[in-house]
PDB file of C-alpha atoms in Angstrom:
ATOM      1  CA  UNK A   1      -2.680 -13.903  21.919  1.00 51.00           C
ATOM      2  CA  UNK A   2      -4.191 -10.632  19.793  1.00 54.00           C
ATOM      3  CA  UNK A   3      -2.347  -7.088  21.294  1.00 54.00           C
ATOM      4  CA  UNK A   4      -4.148  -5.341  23.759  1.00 58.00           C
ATOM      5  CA  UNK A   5      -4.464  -2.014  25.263  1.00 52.00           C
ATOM      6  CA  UNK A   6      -2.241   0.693  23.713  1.00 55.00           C
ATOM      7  CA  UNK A   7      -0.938  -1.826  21.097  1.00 63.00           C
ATOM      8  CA  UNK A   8      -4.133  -2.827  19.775  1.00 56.00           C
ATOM      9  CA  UNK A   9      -4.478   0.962  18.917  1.00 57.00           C
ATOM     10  CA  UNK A  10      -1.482   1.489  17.563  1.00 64.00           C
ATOM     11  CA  UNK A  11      -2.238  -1.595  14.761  1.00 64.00           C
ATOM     12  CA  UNK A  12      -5.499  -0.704  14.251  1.00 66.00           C
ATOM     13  CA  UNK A  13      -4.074   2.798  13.118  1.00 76.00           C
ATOM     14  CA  UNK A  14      -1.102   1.283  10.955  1.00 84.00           C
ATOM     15  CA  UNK A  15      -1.619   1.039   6.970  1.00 87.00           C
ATOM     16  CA  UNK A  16       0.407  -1.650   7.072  1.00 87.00           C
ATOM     17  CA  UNK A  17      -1.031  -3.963   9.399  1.00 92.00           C
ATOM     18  CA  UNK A  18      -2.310  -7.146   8.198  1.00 89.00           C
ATOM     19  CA  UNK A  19      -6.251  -6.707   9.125  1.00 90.00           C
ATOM     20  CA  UNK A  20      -7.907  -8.325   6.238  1.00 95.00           C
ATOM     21  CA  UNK A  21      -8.748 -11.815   5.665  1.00 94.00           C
ATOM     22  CA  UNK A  22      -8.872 -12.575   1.955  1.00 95.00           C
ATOM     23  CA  UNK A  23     -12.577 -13.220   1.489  1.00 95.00           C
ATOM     24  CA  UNK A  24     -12.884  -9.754   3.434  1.00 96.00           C
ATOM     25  CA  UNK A  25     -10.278  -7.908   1.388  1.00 96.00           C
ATOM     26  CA  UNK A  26     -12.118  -9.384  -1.737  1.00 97.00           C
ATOM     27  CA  UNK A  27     -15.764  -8.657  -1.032  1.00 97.00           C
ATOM     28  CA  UNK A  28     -14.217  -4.622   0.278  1.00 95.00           C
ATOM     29  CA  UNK A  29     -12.611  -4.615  -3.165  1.00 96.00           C
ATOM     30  CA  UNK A  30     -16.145  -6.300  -4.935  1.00 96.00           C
ATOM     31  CA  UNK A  31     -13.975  -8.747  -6.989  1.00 95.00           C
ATOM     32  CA  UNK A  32     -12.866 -12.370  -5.978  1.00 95.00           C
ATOM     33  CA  UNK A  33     -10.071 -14.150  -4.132  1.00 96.00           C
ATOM     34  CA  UNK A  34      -8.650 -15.292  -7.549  1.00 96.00           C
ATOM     35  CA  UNK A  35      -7.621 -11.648  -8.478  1.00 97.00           C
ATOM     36  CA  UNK A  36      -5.737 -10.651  -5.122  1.00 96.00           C
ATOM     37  CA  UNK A  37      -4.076 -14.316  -5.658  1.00 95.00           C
ATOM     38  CA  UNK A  38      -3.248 -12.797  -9.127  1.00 95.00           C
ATOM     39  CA  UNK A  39      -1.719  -9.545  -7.599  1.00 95.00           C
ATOM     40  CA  UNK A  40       0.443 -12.022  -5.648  1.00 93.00           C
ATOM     41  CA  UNK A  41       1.550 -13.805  -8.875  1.00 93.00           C
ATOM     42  CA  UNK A  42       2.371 -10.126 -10.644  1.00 92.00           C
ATOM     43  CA  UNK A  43       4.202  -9.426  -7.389  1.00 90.00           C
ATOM     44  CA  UNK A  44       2.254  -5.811  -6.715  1.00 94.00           C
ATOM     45  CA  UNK A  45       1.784  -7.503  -2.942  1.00 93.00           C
ATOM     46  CA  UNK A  46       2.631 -10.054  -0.860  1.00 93.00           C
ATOM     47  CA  UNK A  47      -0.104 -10.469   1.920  1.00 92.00           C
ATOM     48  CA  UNK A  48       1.080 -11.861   5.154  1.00 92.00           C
ATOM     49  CA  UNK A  49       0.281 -15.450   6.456  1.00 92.00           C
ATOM     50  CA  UNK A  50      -1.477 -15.833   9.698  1.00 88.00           C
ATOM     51  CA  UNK A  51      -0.327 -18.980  11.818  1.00 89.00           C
ATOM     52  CA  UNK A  52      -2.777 -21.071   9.547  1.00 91.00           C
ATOM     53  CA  UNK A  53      -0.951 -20.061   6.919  1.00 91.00           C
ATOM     54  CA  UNK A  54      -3.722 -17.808   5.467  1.00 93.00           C
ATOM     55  CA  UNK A  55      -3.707 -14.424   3.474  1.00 94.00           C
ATOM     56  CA  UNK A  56      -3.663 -11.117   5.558  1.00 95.00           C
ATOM     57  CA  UNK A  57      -3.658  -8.112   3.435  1.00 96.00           C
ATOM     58  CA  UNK A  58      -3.556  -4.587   4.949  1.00 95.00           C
ATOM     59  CA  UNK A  59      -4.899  -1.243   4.030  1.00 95.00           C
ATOM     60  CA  UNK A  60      -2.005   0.085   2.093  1.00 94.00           C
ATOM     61  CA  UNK A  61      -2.139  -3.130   0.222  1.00 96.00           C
ATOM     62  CA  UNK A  62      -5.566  -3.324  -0.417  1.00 96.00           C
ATOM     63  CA  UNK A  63      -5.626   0.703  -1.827  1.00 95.00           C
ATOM     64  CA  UNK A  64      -2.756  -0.450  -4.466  1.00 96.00           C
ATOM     65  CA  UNK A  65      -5.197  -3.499  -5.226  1.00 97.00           C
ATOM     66  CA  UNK A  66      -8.150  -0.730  -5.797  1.00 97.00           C
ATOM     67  CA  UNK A  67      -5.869   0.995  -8.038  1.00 97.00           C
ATOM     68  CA  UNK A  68      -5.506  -2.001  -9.800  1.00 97.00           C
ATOM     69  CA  UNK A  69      -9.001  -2.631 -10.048  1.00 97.00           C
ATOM     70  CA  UNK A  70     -10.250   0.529 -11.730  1.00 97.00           C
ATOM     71  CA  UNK A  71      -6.981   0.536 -14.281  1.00 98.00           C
ATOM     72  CA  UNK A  72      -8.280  -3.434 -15.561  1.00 97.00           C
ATOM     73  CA  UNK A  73     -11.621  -2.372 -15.585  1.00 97.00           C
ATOM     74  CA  UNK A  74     -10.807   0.491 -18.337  1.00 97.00           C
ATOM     75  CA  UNK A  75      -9.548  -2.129 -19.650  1.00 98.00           C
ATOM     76  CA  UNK A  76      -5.618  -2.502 -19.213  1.00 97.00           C
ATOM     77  CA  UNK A  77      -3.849  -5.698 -18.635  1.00 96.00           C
ATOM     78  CA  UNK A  78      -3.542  -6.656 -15.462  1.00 95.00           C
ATOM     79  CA  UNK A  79       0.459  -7.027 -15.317  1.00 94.00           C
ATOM     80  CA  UNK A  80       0.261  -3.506 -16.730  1.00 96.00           C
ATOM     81  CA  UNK A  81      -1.649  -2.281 -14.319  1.00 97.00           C
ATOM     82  CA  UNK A  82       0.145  -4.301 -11.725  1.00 96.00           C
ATOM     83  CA  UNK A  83       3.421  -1.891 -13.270  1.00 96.00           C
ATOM     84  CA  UNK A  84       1.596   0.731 -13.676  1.00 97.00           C
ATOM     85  CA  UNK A  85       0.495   0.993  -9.898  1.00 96.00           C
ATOM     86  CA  UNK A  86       3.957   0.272  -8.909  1.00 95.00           C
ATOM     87  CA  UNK A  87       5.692   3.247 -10.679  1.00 96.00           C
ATOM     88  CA  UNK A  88       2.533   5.186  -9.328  1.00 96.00           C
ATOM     89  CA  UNK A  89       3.812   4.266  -5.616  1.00 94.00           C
ATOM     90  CA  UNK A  90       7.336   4.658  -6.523  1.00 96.00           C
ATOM     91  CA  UNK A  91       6.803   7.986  -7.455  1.00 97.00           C
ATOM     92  CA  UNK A  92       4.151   9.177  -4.650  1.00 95.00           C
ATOM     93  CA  UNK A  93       7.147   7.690  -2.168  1.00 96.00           C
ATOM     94  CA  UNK A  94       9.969   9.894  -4.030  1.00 97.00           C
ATOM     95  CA  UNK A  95       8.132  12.848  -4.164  1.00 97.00           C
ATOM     96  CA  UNK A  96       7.001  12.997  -0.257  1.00 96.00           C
ATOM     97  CA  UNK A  97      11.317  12.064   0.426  1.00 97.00           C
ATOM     98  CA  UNK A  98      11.677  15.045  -1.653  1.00 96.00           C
ATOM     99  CA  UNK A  99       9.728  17.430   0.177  1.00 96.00           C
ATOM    100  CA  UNK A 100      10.725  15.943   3.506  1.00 95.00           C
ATOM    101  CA  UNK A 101      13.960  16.809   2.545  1.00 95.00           C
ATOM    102  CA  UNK A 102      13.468  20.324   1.552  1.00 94.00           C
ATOM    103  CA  UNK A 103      11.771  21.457   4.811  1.00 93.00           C
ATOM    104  CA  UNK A 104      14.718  20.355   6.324  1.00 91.00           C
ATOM    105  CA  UNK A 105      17.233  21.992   4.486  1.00 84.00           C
ATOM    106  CA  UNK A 106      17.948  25.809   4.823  1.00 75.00           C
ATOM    107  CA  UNK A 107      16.729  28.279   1.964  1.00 67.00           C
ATOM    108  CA  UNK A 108      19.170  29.584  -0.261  1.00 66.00           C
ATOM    109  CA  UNK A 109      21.700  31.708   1.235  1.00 58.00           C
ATOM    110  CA  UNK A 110      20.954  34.790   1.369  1.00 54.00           C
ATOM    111  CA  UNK A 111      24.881  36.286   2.504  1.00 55.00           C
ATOM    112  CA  UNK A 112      26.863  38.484   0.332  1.00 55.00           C
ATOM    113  CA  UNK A 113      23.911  39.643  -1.548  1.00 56.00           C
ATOM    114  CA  UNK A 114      23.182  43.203  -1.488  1.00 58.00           C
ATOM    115  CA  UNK A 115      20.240  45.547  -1.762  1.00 53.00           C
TER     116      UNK A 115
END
């Protein structure tokens, strides 16, 4: 049975929810099934199955598969792009832990300076 009420809201809001049937996720992307089976196989995402066992991609994933999209359509390899996207995300994720931890840390100290 789909969610309903205030959990059907809270998926529809969530990057990571799998929303997207492959033929969908394809045509959003304007390429075919056989590349997003190809970002499988280079192991940028793994889609979720539904109970029929068929490919559910979600927003997050299907941004990193745009990404991928313009970098082999300049022209780069697809496993390259596949990597490059990857150390892309790796470092958009370490640099928003960074700042998270900043604002929670105090500013330098500011005792037994003086004026």
């Amino acid at each position: 049975m789909p969610p309903q009420g205030p959990q059907l809201a809270d998926s529809l809001d969530d990057d990571d929810y799998p929303a997207y049937t492959m033929g969908r996720a394809a045509e959003m992307l304007g390429t075919s099934p056989a590349f997003l089976r190809a970002l499988g196989e280079a192991r940028l995402i793994t889609p979720l199955r539904s109970e029929g066992g068929h490919r559910r991609y979600s927003r997050y994933q299907l941004r990193l598969a745009s990404r991928v999209r313009e970098l082999v359509d300049g022209g780069t390899a697809i496993e390259a792009a596949c990597r490059i996207v990857i150390l892309e995300d790796q470092l958009e994720e370490a640099q928003r832990i960074n700042e998270e931890l900043r604002r929670r840390s105090p500013g330098p100290s500011t005792a037994g300076t003086t004026s």
